[in-house]
PDB file of C-alpha atoms in Angstrom:
ATOM      1  CA  MET A 212       2.869   2.526  12.514  1.00 90.00           C
ATOM      2  CA  ILE A 213       0.526   1.617   9.718  1.00 95.00           C
ATOM      3  CA  ASP A 214      -2.396  -0.711  10.344  1.00 95.00           C
ATOM      4  CA  LYS A 215      -4.648  -2.413   7.771  1.00 96.00           C
ATOM      5  CA  LYS A 216      -7.229   0.373   7.848  1.00 96.00           C
ATOM      6  CA  LYS A 217      -4.574   3.067   7.354  1.00 97.00           C
ATOM      7  CA  LEU A 218      -2.993   1.139   4.456  1.00 97.00           C
ATOM      8  CA  ILE A 219      -6.346   0.863   2.701  1.00 97.00           C
ATOM      9  CA  LYS A 220      -6.895   4.612   3.233  1.00 97.00           C
ATOM     10  CA  ILE A 221      -3.478   5.364   1.721  1.00 97.00           C
ATOM     11  CA  ILE A 222      -4.187   3.196  -1.320  1.00 96.00           C
ATOM     12  CA  ALA A 223      -7.679   4.638  -1.817  1.00 97.00           C
ATOM     13  CA  LYS A 224      -6.371   8.203  -1.592  1.00 96.00           C
ATOM     14  CA  SER A 225      -3.435   7.464  -3.902  1.00 96.00           C
ATOM     15  CA  LEU A 226      -5.663   5.843  -6.532  1.00 96.00           C
ATOM     16  CA  LYS A 227      -8.513   8.323  -6.017  1.00 96.00           C
ATOM     17  CA  ILE A 228     -11.074   5.573  -5.423  1.00 95.00           C
ATOM     18  CA  ASN A 229     -13.514   4.756  -2.617  1.00 95.00           C
ATOM     19  CA  GLU A 230     -12.064   2.835   0.341  1.00 95.00           C
ATOM     20  CA  LYS A 231     -15.011   0.437   0.161  1.00 95.00           C
ATOM     21  CA  LYS A 232     -13.674  -0.881  -3.163  1.00 94.00           C
ATOM     22  CA  ILE A 233     -10.469  -2.058  -1.472  1.00 96.00           C
ATOM     23  CA  ASP A 234      -9.771  -4.905   0.937  1.00 96.00           C
ATOM     24  CA  MET A 235      -6.683  -6.869   1.908  1.00 96.00           C
ATOM     25  CA  ASN A 236      -7.158  -9.234  -1.053  1.00 96.00           C
ATOM     26  CA  SER A 237      -7.318  -6.460  -3.666  1.00 96.00           C
ATOM     27  CA  LYS A 238      -4.855  -6.851  -6.526  1.00 95.00           C
ATOM     28  CA  LYS A 239      -3.129  -4.342  -8.754  1.00 94.00           C
ATOM     29  CA  ASP A 240      -4.815  -5.603 -11.931  1.00 92.00           C
ATOM     30  CA  LYS A 241      -8.299  -5.540 -10.380  1.00 92.00           C
ATOM     31  CA  LEU A 242      -8.329  -1.952  -9.101  1.00 91.00           C
ATOM     32  CA  GLU A 243      -9.067   1.067 -11.211  1.00 85.00           C
ATOM     33  CA  ASN A 244      -6.109   3.479 -11.494  1.00 91.00           C
ATOM     34  CA  TRP A 245      -3.592   1.013 -10.022  1.00 95.00           C
ATOM     35  CA  ASP A 246      -1.137   1.379 -12.861  1.00 95.00           C
ATOM     36  CA  SER A 247       2.562   2.229 -12.652  1.00 93.00           C
ATOM     37  CA  LEU A 248       1.856   5.848 -11.694  1.00 95.00           C
ATOM     38  CA  GLY A 249      -0.731   4.786  -9.107  1.00 96.00           C
ATOM     39  CA  HIS A 250       1.753   2.285  -7.671  1.00 96.00           C
ATOM     40  CA  LEU A 251       4.417   4.961  -7.390  1.00 96.00           C
ATOM     41  CA  THR A 252       1.936   7.263  -5.649  1.00 97.00           C
ATOM     42  CA  ILE A 253       1.074   4.519  -3.124  1.00 97.00           C
ATOM     43  CA  LEU A 254       4.751   3.846  -2.400  1.00 97.00           C
ATOM     44  CA  THR A 255       5.487   7.561  -2.060  1.00 97.00           C
ATOM     45  CA  GLU A 256       2.663   8.030   0.460  1.00 97.00           C
ATOM     46  CA  ILE A 257       3.800   5.015   2.489  1.00 97.00           C
ATOM     47  CA  ASP A 258       7.375   6.317   2.395  1.00 96.00           C
ATOM     48  CA  LYS A 259       6.265   9.738   3.669  1.00 96.00           C
ATOM     49  CA  LEU A 260       4.414   8.131   6.589  1.00 95.00           C
ATOM     50  CA  THR A 261       7.397   5.969   7.501  1.00 96.00           C
ATOM     51  CA  LYS A 262       9.858   8.869   7.223  1.00 96.00           C
ATOM     52  CA  GLY A 263      11.767   7.262   4.359  1.00 96.00           C
ATOM     53  CA  LYS A 264      12.032   3.775   5.841  1.00 96.00           C
ATOM     54  CA  ALA A 265       9.676   2.155   3.327  1.00 95.00           C
ATOM     55  CA  SER A 266      11.977   3.038   0.424  1.00 93.00           C
ATOM     56  CA  GLU A 267      14.581   0.740   1.977  1.00 95.00           C
ATOM     57  CA  ILE A 268      12.298  -2.318   1.852  1.00 96.00           C
ATOM     58  CA  LYS A 269      13.450  -4.791  -0.757  1.00 93.00           C
ATOM     59  CA  ASN A 270      10.684  -5.909  -3.176  1.00 94.00           C
ATOM     60  CA  LEU A 271       8.090  -3.403  -1.924  1.00 95.00           C
ATOM     61  CA  GLY A 272       7.940  -1.978  -5.434  1.00 94.00           C
ATOM     62  CA  ASN A 273       7.103  -5.441  -6.786  1.00 95.00           C
ATOM     63  CA  ALA A 274       4.178  -6.069  -4.428  1.00 96.00           C
ATOM     64  CA  SER A 275       0.977  -6.281  -6.458  1.00 94.00           C
ATOM     65  CA  LYS A 276      -1.571  -7.020  -3.717  1.00 96.00           C
ATOM     66  CA  VAL A 277      -2.608  -5.007  -0.689  1.00 97.00           C
ATOM     67  CA  SER A 278      -1.796  -8.005   1.517  1.00 97.00           C
ATOM     68  CA  GLU A 279       1.728  -8.288   0.031  1.00 97.00           C
ATOM     69  CA  ILE A 280       2.441  -4.632   0.811  1.00 97.00           C
ATOM     70  CA  TYR A 281       1.107  -5.107   4.341  1.00 97.00           C
ATOM     71  CA  LYS A 282       3.190  -8.248   4.962  1.00 97.00           C
ATOM     72  CA  LEU A 283       6.359  -6.480   3.833  1.00 97.00           C
ATOM     73  CA  LEU A 284       5.584  -3.530   6.109  1.00 97.00           C
ATOM     74  CA  ILE A 285       5.014  -5.883   9.069  1.00 97.00           C
ATOM     75  CA  LYS A 286       8.209  -7.813   8.311  1.00 96.00           C
ATOM     76  CA  ASN A 287      10.117  -4.533   8.413  1.00 96.00           C
ATOM     77  CA  LYS A 288       8.371  -3.366  11.620  1.00 96.00           C
ATOM     78  CA  LEU A 289       6.550  -0.496   9.903  1.00 95.00           C
ATOM     79  CA  ALA A 290       3.053  -1.919  10.371  1.00 94.00           C
ATOM     80  CA  LYS A 291       1.118  -3.554  13.152  1.00 91.00           C
TER      81      LYS A 291
END
């Protein structure tokens, strides 16, 4: 299960930025390195942690805010 703190860690690691620069309201266009490659890296890391279940979530690839990703993970019982 992924919680908010873990999701922020995943995003920070994927984008190679400090966790302190990210919160649940962070958006794709406001974070350094969150481009298409950064987005793919985030999704890949989440998918690894969920043993492939995240790749089955419809619209996860379109989520452009940390909170949107988190809500989709909760909806699909992959986050708490």
